[in-house]
XYZ file of C-alpha atoms in Angstrom:
251
model
C 124.652 25.392 67.839
C 121.676 24.727 65.582
C 121.681 22.596 62.461
C 121.174 25.761 60.407
C 124.344 27.185 61.966
C 126.199 23.927 61.410
C 125.354 23.842 57.721
C 126.163 27.530 57.347
C 129.654 26.652 58.571
C 129.800 23.419 56.540
C 127.812 24.081 53.342
C 129.157 21.088 51.406
C 129.289 17.574 52.808
C 128.743 13.913 52.090
C 126.414 11.930 54.355
C 126.777 8.293 55.371
C 123.110 7.494 54.847
C 121.243 4.489 56.227
C 117.661 5.625 55.696
C 116.950 5.375 59.415
C 115.365 8.065 61.579
C 118.562 9.992 62.270
C 120.305 10.116 58.898
C 116.950 10.755 57.207
C 116.326 13.841 59.315
C 119.916 15.022 58.891
C 119.571 14.801 55.109
C 116.304 16.737 55.268
C 117.817 19.395 57.545
C 120.842 19.832 55.310
C 118.696 20.291 52.233
C 116.403 22.710 54.055
C 119.462 24.721 55.085
C 120.510 25.009 51.456
C 123.610 22.860 51.871
C 125.174 20.792 49.117
C 124.681 17.469 50.907
C 124.850 14.141 49.091
C 123.810 10.803 50.640
C 126.029 7.721 50.243
C 124.442 4.357 50.988
C 126.710 1.375 51.666
C 124.822 -1.784 50.640
C 126.278 -5.017 51.988
C 125.000 -8.348 53.254
C 124.433 -6.703 56.620
C 121.578 -4.468 55.398
C 118.227 -6.118 54.614
C 116.539 -5.197 51.359
C 113.733 -3.226 53.013
C 116.263 -0.854 54.580
C 117.708 -0.131 51.149
C 114.224 0.438 49.725
C 113.329 2.826 52.570
C 116.547 4.777 51.987
C 115.903 5.135 48.268
C 112.288 6.154 48.897
C 113.354 8.892 51.305
C 115.882 10.219 48.778
C 113.216 10.323 46.081
C 110.794 12.169 48.324
C 113.433 14.762 49.234
C 114.808 15.085 45.722
C 118.277 13.947 46.795
C 120.594 11.994 44.513
C 122.076 9.049 46.427
C 125.194 7.154 45.473
C 124.897 3.457 46.296
C 128.111 1.598 47.044
C 127.995 -2.194 46.831
C 130.233 -3.714 49.484
C 131.260 -7.188 50.622
C 131.265 -6.850 54.400
C 132.721 -10.327 54.863
C 135.825 -9.689 52.761
C 137.431 -8.528 56.012
C 138.514 -11.476 58.206
C 138.173 -9.211 61.251
C 134.496 -8.767 60.436
C 133.757 -12.343 59.375
C 135.234 -13.871 62.527
C 132.751 -11.785 64.563
C 134.892 -10.891 67.550
C 134.016 -8.230 70.125
C 135.513 -5.557 67.848
C 133.580 -6.569 64.731
C 131.609 -3.313 64.650
C 134.808 -1.264 64.712
C 136.326 -3.055 61.730
C 133.037 -3.011 59.833
C 132.584 0.723 60.446
C 136.168 1.451 59.382
C 135.677 -0.501 56.134
C 132.296 1.050 55.372
C 133.225 4.640 56.176
C 136.596 4.419 54.421
C 134.812 3.278 51.279
C 132.325 6.142 51.524
C 135.106 8.654 52.187
C 136.953 7.536 49.058
C 133.813 7.693 46.909
C 132.858 11.097 48.308
C 136.354 12.435 47.596
C 135.973 11.306 43.974
C 132.831 13.435 43.840
C 134.508 16.479 45.401
C 133.305 16.095 49.005
C 136.016 16.327 51.657
C 133.747 16.244 54.724
C 131.699 13.208 55.780
C 128.776 13.342 58.216
C 126.874 10.594 59.988
C 123.615 10.389 61.922
C 124.864 9.733 65.454
C 122.635 11.688 67.847
C 122.901 13.076 71.371
C 121.136 10.035 72.847
C 123.885 7.689 71.619
C 126.477 6.633 74.175
C 129.760 8.327 73.264
C 131.904 5.971 75.325
C 134.531 3.704 73.808
C 132.007 1.892 71.657
C 133.726 0.384 68.603
C 131.618 2.320 66.103
C 132.213 5.629 67.893
C 135.953 4.970 67.955
C 135.936 4.457 64.198
C 134.115 7.770 63.669
C 136.691 9.614 65.755
C 139.631 8.027 63.954
C 138.222 8.886 60.526
C 137.271 12.424 61.631
C 133.612 12.024 60.700
C 131.310 14.688 62.121
C 127.969 13.968 63.761
C 125.881 17.189 63.510
C 122.874 15.824 65.404
C 125.108 15.031 68.350
C 127.036 18.300 68.084
C 123.737 20.205 68.143
C 122.426 18.248 71.144
C 119.501 16.627 69.336
C 118.198 13.504 71.061
C 116.291 10.632 69.486
C 112.871 11.788 70.806
C 113.513 15.292 69.475
C 114.564 13.940 66.086
C 111.411 11.839 65.873
C 109.286 14.875 66.742
C 111.023 17.092 64.209
C 110.794 14.360 61.570
C 107.070 14.028 62.149
C 106.613 17.782 61.851
C 108.603 17.685 58.603
C 106.348 14.951 57.205
C 109.110 12.332 56.938
C 107.745 8.773 56.872
C 110.774 7.674 58.888
C 109.659 9.564 62.010
C 108.341 6.449 63.782
C 110.572 3.864 62.145
C 111.875 1.362 64.728
C 115.607 1.124 65.291
C 117.029 -1.694 63.210
C 120.573 -2.846 63.958
C 122.383 -4.625 61.130
C 121.881 -8.341 60.547
C 125.342 -9.157 61.920
C 124.134 -8.245 65.413
C 121.863 -11.307 65.341
C 124.832 -13.707 65.341
C 126.353 -14.661 68.686
C 129.691 -12.947 69.234
C 132.555 -15.316 68.459
C 130.631 -17.392 65.930
C 131.717 -16.783 62.331
C 129.343 -14.795 60.134
C 128.586 -16.340 56.745
C 126.476 -15.303 53.797
C 124.282 -18.360 54.376
C 123.602 -17.435 57.992
C 122.798 -13.826 57.100
C 120.407 -14.973 54.358
C 118.627 -17.301 56.803
C 118.205 -14.476 59.309
C 116.934 -12.041 56.699
C 114.428 -14.511 55.242
C 113.225 -15.429 58.737
C 112.706 -11.797 59.685
C 111.012 -11.071 56.345
C 108.561 -13.858 57.114
C 107.792 -12.482 60.580
C 107.349 -8.987 59.132
C 104.898 -10.423 56.599
C 102.829 -11.814 59.486
C 102.537 -8.364 61.037
C 105.134 -8.672 63.804
C 107.330 -5.609 64.361
C 110.454 -4.540 66.229
C 111.593 -8.127 66.900
C 114.922 -9.959 66.539
C 115.932 -13.423 65.305
C 119.044 -14.226 67.355
C 121.199 -17.171 66.304
C 123.760 -19.380 67.974
C 124.919 -22.500 66.171
C 121.849 -24.023 64.542
C 119.390 -22.510 67.004
C 117.258 -19.401 66.721
C 115.894 -17.387 69.632
C 112.976 -15.165 68.651
C 112.643 -11.981 70.676
C 109.355 -10.089 70.394
C 108.203 -6.930 72.194
C 106.173 -7.735 75.314
C 102.891 -6.702 73.676
C 103.418 -9.236 70.846
C 104.534 -12.181 72.977
C 101.088 -13.721 73.488
C 100.322 -13.751 69.787
C 103.767 -15.162 69.005
C 103.201 -18.020 71.444
C 99.821 -18.745 69.867
C 101.455 -18.983 66.437
C 104.671 -20.641 67.620
C 104.022 -23.959 65.881
C 103.378 -22.263 62.541
C 106.413 -20.021 62.941
C 108.675 -22.929 63.872
C 107.441 -24.865 60.852
C 108.352 -22.030 58.520
C 111.731 -21.255 60.094
C 112.593 -24.925 60.451
C 114.178 -24.925 57.013
C 116.884 -22.609 58.389
C 117.350 -23.694 62.012
C 117.208 -27.004 63.893
C 115.882 -25.485 67.128
C 113.558 -22.494 67.395
C 112.303 -20.946 70.619
C 110.630 -17.748 71.786
C 112.354 -15.709 74.468
C 109.857 -15.604 77.361
C 111.329 -12.310 78.610
C 110.587 -10.548 75.346
C 112.849 -8.062 73.626
C 114.495 -5.171 75.439
C 114.202 -2.016 73.313
C 117.454 -0.748 71.872
C 119.155 -4.147 71.761
């Protein structure tokens, strides 16, 4: 099945839209196919501001009209306590909210950007998609992440080379409660590192410590600037260190 064939069979759908590589290309493909596809962006404490801005920019460039839903991710105790199944509960809350909003607008089908490279095992997020009967056209059509990046580049989408960016909650050690204060500290810390030109890194937290994970090619520079970085992030964390192994892509 091709995306054109998918949208011929499903000409009207809502899209859970993050503004990342996958959902951006899916929105583009749906519009190119002539489908009535509307993006819904769930904005909570778990999404940094730059992700929201990228999503809105992409919608403007494609001429799509997004609906932004403001959510409190931590209103769910199952999410705030940050157990192993946090992602499942968060996905259920987010997608249920989008489903309800889409239904108000006359959309009975919800799509998401899961692709054929994503592990379909019993991952919490995947389980939530199955339970809510959300379709993943990129996966159904066998499109992998490298293919989606290539097609996005050919389409002129600025998202084609955008690094994967897991939500801010993934920075907090499993089992430690997630708070608004901790999320704000992580976001401000990562904003600072972005402003210094670092990319595709993570600020991992456990208690009052922060472990900074940089790609291997940025490690030397990070070590050279470690004192300056620690001074800036010291207002958020008591102990700051750089992971000597660097960051493993995809984590």
